[in-house]
Short mmCIF file of C-alpha atoms in Angstrom, two decimals:
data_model
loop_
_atom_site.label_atom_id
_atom_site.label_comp_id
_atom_site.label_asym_id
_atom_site.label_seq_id
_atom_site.Cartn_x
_atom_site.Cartn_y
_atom_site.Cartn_z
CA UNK A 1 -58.67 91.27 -47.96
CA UNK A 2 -61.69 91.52 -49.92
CA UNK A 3 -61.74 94.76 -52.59
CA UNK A 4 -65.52 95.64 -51.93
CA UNK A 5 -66.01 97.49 -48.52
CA UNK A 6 -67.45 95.92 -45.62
CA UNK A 7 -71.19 96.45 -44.99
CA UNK A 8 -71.11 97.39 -41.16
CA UNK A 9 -74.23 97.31 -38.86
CA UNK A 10 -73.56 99.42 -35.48
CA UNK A 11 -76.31 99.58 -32.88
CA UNK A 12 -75.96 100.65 -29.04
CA UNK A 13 -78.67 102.34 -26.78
CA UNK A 14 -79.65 106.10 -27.33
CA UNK A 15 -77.03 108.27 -25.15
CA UNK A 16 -74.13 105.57 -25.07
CA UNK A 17 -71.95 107.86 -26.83
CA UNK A 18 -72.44 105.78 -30.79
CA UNK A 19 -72.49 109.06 -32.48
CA UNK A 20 -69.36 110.27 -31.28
CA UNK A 21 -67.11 107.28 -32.37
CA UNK A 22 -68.90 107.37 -35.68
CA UNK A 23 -67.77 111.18 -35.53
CA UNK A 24 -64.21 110.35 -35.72
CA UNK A 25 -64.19 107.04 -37.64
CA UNK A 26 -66.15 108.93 -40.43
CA UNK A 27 -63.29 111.28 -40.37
CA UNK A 28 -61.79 108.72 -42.57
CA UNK A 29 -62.77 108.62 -46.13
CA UNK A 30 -62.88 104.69 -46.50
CA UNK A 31 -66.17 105.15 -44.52
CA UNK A 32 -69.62 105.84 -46.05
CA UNK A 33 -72.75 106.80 -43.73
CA UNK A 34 -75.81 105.13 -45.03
CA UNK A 35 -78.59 108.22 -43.55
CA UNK A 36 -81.98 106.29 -42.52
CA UNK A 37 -85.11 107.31 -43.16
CA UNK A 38 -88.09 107.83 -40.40
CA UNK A 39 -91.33 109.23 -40.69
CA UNK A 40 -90.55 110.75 -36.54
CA UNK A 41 -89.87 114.60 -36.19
CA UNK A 42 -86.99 116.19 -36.21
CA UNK A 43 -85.73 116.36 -32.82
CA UNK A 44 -83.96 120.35 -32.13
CA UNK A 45 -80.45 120.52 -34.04
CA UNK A 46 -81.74 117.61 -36.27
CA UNK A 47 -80.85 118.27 -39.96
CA UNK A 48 -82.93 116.24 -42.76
CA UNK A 49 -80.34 114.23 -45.24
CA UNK A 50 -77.61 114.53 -42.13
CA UNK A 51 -79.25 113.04 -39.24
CA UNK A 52 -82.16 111.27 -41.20
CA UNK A 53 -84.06 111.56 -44.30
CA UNK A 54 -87.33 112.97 -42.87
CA UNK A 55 -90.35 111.49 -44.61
CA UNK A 56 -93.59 111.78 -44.50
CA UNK A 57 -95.87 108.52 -43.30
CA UNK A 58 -97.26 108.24 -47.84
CA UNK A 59 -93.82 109.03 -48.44
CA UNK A 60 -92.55 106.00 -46.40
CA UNK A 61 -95.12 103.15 -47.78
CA UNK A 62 -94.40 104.23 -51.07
CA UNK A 63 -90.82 103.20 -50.46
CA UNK A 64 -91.29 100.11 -49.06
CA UNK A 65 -93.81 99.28 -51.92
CA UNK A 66 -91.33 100.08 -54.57
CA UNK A 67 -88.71 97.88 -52.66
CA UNK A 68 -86.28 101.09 -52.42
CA UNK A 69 -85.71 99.97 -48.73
CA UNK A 70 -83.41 97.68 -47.81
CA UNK A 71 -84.97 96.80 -44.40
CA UNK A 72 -87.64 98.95 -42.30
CA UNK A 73 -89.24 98.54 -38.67
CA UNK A 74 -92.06 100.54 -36.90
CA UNK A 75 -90.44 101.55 -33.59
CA UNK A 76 -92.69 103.80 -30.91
CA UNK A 77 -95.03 104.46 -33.42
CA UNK A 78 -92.91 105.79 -36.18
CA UNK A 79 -91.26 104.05 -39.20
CA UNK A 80 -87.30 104.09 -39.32
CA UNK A 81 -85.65 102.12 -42.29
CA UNK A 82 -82.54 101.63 -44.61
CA UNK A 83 -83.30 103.36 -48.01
CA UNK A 84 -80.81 100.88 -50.58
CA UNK A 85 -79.58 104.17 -52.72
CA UNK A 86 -75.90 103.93 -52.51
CA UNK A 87 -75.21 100.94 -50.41
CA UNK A 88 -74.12 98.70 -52.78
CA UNK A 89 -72.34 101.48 -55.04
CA UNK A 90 -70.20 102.56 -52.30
CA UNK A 91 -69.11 98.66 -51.03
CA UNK A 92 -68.82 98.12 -54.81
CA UNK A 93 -66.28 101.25 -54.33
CA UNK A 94 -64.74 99.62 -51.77
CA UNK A 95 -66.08 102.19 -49.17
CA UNK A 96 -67.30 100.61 -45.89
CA UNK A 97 -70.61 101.57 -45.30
CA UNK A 98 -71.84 102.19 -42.08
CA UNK A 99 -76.17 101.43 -41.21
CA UNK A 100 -76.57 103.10 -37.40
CA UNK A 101 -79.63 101.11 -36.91
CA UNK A 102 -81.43 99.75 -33.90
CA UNK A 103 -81.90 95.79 -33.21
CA UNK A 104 -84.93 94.70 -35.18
CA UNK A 105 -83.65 96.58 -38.12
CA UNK A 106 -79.95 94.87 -37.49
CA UNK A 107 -82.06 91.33 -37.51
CA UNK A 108 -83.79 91.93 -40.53
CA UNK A 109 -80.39 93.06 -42.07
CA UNK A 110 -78.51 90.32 -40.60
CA UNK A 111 -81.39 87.93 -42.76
CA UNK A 112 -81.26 89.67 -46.45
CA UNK A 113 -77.55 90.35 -45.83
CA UNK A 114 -74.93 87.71 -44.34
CA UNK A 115 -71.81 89.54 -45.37
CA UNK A 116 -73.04 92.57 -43.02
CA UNK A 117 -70.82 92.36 -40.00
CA UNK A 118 -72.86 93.60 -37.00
CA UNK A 119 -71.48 95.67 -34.12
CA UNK A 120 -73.22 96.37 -30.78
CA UNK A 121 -71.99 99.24 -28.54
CA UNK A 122 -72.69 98.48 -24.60
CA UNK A 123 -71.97 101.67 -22.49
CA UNK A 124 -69.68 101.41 -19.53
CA UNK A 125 -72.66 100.28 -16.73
CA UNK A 126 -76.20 101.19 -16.93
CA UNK A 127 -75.40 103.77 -13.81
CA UNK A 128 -73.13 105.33 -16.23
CA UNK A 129 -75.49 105.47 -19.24
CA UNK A 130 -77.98 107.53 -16.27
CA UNK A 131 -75.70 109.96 -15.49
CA UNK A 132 -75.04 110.51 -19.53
CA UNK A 133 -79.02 110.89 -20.31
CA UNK A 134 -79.27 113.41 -17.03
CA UNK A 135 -76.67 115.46 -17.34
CA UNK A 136 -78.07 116.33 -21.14
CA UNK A 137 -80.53 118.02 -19.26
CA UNK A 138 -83.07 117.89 -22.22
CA UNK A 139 -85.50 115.42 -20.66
CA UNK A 140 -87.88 114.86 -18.12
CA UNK A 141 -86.84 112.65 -15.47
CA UNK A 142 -89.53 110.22 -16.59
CA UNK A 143 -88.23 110.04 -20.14
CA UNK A 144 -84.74 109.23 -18.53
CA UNK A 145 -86.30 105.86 -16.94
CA UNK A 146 -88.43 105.40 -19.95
CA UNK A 147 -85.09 105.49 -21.93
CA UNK A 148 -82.76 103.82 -19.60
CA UNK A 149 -85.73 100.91 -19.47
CA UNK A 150 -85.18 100.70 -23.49
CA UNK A 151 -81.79 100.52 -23.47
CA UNK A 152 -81.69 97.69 -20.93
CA UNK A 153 -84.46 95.80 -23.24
CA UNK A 154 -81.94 96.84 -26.18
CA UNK A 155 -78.73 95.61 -24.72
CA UNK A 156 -80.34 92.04 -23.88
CA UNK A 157 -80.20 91.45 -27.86
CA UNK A 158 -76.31 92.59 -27.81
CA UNK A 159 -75.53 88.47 -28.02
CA UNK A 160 -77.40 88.23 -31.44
CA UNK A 161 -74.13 90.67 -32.75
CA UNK A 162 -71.07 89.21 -34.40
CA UNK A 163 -69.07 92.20 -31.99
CA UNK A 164 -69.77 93.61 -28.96
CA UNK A 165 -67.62 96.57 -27.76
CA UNK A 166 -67.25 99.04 -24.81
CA UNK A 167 -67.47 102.83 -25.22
CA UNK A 168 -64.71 103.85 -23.01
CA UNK A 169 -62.04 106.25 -23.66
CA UNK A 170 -63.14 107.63 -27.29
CA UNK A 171 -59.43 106.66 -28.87
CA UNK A 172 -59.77 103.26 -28.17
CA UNK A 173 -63.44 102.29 -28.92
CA UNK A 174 -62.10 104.52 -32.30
CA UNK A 175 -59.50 101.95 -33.03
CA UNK A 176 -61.81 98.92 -31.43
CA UNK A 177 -64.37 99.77 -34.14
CA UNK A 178 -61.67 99.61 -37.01
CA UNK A 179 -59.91 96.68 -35.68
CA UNK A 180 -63.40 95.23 -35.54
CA UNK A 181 -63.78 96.19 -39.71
CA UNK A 182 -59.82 95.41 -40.84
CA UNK A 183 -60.77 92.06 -39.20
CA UNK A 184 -64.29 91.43 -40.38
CA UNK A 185 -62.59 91.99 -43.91
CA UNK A 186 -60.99 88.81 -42.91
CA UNK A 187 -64.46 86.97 -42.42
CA UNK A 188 -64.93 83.79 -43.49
CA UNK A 189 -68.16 84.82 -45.07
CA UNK A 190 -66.42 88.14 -47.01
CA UNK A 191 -63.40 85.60 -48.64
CA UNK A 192 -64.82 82.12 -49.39
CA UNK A 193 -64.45 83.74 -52.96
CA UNK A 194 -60.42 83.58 -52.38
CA UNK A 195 -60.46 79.64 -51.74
CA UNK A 196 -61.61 78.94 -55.90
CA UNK A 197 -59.46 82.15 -57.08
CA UNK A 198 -56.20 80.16 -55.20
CA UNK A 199 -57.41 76.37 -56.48
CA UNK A 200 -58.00 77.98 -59.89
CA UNK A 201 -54.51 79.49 -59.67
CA UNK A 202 -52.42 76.13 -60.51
CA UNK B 1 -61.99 93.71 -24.11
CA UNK B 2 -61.81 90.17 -21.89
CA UNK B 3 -58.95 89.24 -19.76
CA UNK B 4 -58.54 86.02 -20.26
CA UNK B 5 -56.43 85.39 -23.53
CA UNK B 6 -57.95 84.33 -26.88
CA UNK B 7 -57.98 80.59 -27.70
CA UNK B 8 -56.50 80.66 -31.31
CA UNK B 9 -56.62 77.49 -34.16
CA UNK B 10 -54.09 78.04 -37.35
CA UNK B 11 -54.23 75.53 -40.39
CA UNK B 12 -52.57 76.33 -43.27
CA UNK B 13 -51.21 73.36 -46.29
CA UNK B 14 -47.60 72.20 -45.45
CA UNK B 15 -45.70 74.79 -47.45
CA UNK B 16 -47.42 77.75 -46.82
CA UNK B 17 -45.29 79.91 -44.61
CA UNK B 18 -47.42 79.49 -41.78
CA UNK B 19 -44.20 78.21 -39.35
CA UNK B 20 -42.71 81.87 -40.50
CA UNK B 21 -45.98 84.20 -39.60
CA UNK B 22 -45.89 82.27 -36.14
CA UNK B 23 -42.49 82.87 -35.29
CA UNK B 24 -42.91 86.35 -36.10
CA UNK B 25 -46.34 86.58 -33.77
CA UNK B 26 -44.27 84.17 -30.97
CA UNK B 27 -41.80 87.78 -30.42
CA UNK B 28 -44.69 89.27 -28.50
CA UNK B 29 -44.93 87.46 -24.93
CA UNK B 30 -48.94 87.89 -24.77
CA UNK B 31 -49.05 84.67 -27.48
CA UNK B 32 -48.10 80.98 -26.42
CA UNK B 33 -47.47 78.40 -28.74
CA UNK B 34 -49.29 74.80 -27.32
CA UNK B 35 -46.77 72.06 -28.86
CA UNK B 36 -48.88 69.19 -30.38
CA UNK B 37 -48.14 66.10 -29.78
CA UNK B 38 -47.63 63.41 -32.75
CA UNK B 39 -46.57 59.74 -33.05
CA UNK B 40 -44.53 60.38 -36.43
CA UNK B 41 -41.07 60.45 -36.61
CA UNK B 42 -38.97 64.35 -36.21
CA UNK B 43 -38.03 66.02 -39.51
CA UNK B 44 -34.33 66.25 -39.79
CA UNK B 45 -34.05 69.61 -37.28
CA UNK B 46 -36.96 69.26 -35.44
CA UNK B 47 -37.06 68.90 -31.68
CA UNK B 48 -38.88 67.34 -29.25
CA UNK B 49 -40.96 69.49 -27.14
CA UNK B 50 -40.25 72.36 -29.54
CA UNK B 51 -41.78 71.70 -33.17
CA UNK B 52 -43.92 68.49 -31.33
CA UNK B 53 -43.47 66.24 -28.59
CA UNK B 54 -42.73 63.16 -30.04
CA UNK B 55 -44.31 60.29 -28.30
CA UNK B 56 -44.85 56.76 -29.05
CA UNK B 57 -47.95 55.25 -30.30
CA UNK B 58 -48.33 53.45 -26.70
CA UNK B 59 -47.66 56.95 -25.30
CA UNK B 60 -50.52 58.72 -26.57
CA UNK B 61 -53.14 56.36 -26.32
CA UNK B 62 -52.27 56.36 -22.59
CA UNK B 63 -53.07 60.15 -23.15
CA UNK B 64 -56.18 59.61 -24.84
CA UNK B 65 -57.53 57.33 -22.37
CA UNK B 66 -56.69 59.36 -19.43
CA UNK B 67 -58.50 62.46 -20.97
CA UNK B 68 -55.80 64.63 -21.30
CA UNK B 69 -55.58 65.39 -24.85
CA UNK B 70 -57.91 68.47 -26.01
CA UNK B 71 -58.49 66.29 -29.29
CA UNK B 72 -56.74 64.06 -31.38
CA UNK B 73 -56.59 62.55 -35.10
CA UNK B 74 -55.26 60.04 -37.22
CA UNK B 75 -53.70 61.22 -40.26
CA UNK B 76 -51.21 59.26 -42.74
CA UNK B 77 -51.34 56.90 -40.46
CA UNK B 78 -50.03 58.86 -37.41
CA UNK B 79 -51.58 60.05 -33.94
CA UNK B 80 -51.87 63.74 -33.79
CA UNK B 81 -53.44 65.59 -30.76
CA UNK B 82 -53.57 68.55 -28.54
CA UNK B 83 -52.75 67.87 -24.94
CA UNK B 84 -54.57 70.13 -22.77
CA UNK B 85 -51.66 70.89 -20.40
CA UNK B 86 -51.15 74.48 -20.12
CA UNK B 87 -53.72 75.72 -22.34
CA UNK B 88 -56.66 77.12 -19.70
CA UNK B 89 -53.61 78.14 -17.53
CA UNK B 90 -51.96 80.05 -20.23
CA UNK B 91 -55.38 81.54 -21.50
CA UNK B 92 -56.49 82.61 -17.79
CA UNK B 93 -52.79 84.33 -17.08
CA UNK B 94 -54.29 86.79 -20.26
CA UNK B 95 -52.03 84.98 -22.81
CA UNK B 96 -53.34 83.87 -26.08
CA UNK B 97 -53.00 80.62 -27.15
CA UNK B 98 -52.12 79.44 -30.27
CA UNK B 99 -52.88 75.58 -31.34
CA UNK B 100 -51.30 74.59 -34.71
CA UNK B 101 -53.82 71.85 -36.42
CA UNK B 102 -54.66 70.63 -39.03
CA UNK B 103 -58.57 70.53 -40.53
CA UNK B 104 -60.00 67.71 -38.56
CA UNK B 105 -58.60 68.83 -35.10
CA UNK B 106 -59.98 72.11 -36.10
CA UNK B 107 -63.37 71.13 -36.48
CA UNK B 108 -62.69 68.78 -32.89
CA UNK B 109 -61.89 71.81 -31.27
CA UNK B 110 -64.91 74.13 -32.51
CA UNK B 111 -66.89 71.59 -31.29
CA UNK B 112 -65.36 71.52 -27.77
CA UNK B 113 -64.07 75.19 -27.31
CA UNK B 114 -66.87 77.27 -29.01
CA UNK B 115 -64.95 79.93 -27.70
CA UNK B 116 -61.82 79.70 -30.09
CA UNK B 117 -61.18 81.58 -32.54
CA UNK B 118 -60.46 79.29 -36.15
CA UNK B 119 -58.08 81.03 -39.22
CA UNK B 120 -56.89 79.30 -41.79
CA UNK B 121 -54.01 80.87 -44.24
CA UNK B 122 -53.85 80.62 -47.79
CA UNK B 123 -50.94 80.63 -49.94
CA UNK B 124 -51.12 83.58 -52.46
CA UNK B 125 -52.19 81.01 -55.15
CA UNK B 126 -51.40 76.99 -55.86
CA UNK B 127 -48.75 77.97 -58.25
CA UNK B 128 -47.01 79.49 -55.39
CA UNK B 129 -47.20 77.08 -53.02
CA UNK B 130 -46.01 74.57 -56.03
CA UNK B 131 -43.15 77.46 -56.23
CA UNK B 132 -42.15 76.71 -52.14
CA UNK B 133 -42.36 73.28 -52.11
CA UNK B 134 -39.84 72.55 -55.22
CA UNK B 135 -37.75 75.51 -53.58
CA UNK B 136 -37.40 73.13 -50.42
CA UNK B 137 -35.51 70.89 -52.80
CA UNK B 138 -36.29 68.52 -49.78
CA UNK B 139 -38.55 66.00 -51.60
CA UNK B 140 -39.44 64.68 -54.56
CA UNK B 141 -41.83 65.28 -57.45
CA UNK B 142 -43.75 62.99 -56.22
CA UNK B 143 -44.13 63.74 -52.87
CA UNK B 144 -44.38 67.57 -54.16
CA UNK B 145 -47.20 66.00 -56.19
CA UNK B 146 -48.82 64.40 -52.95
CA UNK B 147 -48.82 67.85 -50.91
CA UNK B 148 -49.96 69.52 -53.38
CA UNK B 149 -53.14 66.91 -53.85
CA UNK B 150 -53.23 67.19 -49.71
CA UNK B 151 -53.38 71.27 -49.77
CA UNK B 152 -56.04 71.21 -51.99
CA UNK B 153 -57.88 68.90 -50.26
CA UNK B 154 -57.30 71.50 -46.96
CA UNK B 155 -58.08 74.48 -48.43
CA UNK B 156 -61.71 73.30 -49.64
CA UNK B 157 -62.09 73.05 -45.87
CA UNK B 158 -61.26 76.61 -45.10
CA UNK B 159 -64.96 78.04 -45.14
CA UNK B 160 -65.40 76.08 -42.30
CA UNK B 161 -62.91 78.72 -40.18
CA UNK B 162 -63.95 81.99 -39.08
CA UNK B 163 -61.16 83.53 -40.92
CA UNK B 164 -59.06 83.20 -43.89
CA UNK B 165 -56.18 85.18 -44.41
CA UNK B 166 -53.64 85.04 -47.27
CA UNK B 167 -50.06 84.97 -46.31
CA UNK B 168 -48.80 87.52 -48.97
CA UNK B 169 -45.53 89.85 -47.26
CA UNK B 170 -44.63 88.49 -43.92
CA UNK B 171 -45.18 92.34 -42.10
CA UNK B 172 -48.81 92.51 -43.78
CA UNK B 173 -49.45 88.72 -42.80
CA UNK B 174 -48.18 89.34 -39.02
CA UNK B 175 -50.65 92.77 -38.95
CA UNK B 176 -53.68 90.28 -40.21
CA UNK B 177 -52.98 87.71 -37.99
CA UNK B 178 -52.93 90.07 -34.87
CA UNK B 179 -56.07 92.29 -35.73
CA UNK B 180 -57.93 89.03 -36.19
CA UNK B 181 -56.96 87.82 -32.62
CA UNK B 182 -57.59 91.56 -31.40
CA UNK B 183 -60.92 91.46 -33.12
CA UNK B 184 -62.08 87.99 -32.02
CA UNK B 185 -61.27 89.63 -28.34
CA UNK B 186 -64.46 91.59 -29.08
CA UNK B 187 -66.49 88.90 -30.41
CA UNK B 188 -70.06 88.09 -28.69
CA UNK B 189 -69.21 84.67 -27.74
CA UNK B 190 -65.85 86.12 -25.54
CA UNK B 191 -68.03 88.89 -24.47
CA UNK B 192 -71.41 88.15 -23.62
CA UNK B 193 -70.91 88.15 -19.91
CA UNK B 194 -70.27 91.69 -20.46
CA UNK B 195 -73.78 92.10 -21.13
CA UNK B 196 -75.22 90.70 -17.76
CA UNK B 197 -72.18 93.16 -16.17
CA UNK B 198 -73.35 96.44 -17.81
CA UNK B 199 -76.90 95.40 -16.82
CA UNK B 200 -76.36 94.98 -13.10
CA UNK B 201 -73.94 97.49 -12.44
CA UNK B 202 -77.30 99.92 -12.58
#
């Protein structure tokens, strides 16, 4: 309804399958992806200015002290954050920009910005978000627990979204997460401007 | 993403073509329309049981008293309420439910259902709805006068619903009206048992 695009906040736990439905949705061009920024390493396959903006610890601060970042946490020992260059251009082009962020950072968005709508992405089952971390193969099956451990502590916040959704089949959590945004549009908070614009219209 | 059906409020000023969006929604069998009750006399062409079932004044406070109204208000002088037949058995058969209220009996509801979803429909502009009204050729400039005092009054309410859509071309209008229902199907407060579900099915 609104002609500015919708600021979208999507978390879920690491291995839920997130970056695949943001795969396809980005396929359309009404959606922007906001890149964070971390100070972590880049894990194999990991491109800087794709994945994240890779940053250096100085690099970081100096950031946050010229108040270039929208919102920023320290998460297992490394900085992640939302750098504000080209948020509010692209809404203001009526993109709708996407922040893949995980739930402190989400909170601290939710605060500066209550037209964000927030999304959180809840695999199937937990014994189904296992078998996804093993069968990468990449990790140790301590870092599976460790990670599987997270993502439970993670998915406890899922009630402080505005949506929670399923990854199931990849067409429909596709067209979930735009019936989520086409709605969201919709929001009380994104059209209170349309109540004076109709009164005015006399 | 739940199976129960939505529980859905619509307010909208007298005039605004919200009867027309409904009927259009009512041709899919997964929405029921509740019939509210009233103590004012029909409209030339309106039914009992069908547009409201008409009761008397002794009627309904028997229904009040006996708990079996949802919520209820007085307005120009007249009883109008929500009786709760057949809404939790329509909403637990998967079909959503559609209560058409005005502002106060809105807010009752919110306050009793925290799990319905609120949307209140604007006309494109006041000048419009002016347009609609003297189109009716019903009533006259006074009482054209006196609704359009009354929709004003409404529409200052509407920040108080979770959504506001405008009711522009009937086919866009029926699209909004059903992605906000499919959206609020994904909402945290319909879905956080899904949280405790994902976590124990480890």
């Amino acid at each position: 309804m609104s002609e500015k695009g919708q600021l979208i906040v999507v978390s879920a736990p690491s291995g839920c399958g997130k970056g695949t439905i943001l795969a396809e949705v980005l396929k359309d061009d009404s959606f922007y992806y906001s890149v964070s920024a971390t100070t972590r390493s880049p894990r194999e396959g990991e491109q800087d200015g794709v994945n994240y903006h890779f940053l250096t610890r100085e690099k970081f601060e100096e950031l946050i002290n010229s108040g270039s970042m929208l919102e920023y946490a320290e998460y297992c020992g490394n900085y992640y954050g939302t750098p504000l260059t080209y948020i509010d251009e692209n809404l203001n082009k009526g993109k709708n920009v996407i922040l893949e962020i995980e739930v402190e950072g989400a909170m601290n968005v939710r605060k500066l910005r209550p037209d964000a709508v927030l999304i959180f992405i809840l695999p199937p089952s937990m014994k189904e978000l296992r078998r996804r971390l093993e069968k990468r193969g990449t990790e140790t099956s301590e870092v599976v627990e460790k990670r599987l451990a997270q993502a439970a502590r993670e998915i406890k916040c899922a009630d402080k979204y505005d949506y929670i959704m399923v990854n199931g089949p990849l067409d429909k959590a596709v067209e979930d997460f735009k019936t989520i945004i086409s709605a969201a549009a919709m929001s009380c908070e994104n059209n209170k401007y349309l109540i004076d614009e109709v009164l005015e219209n006399a």
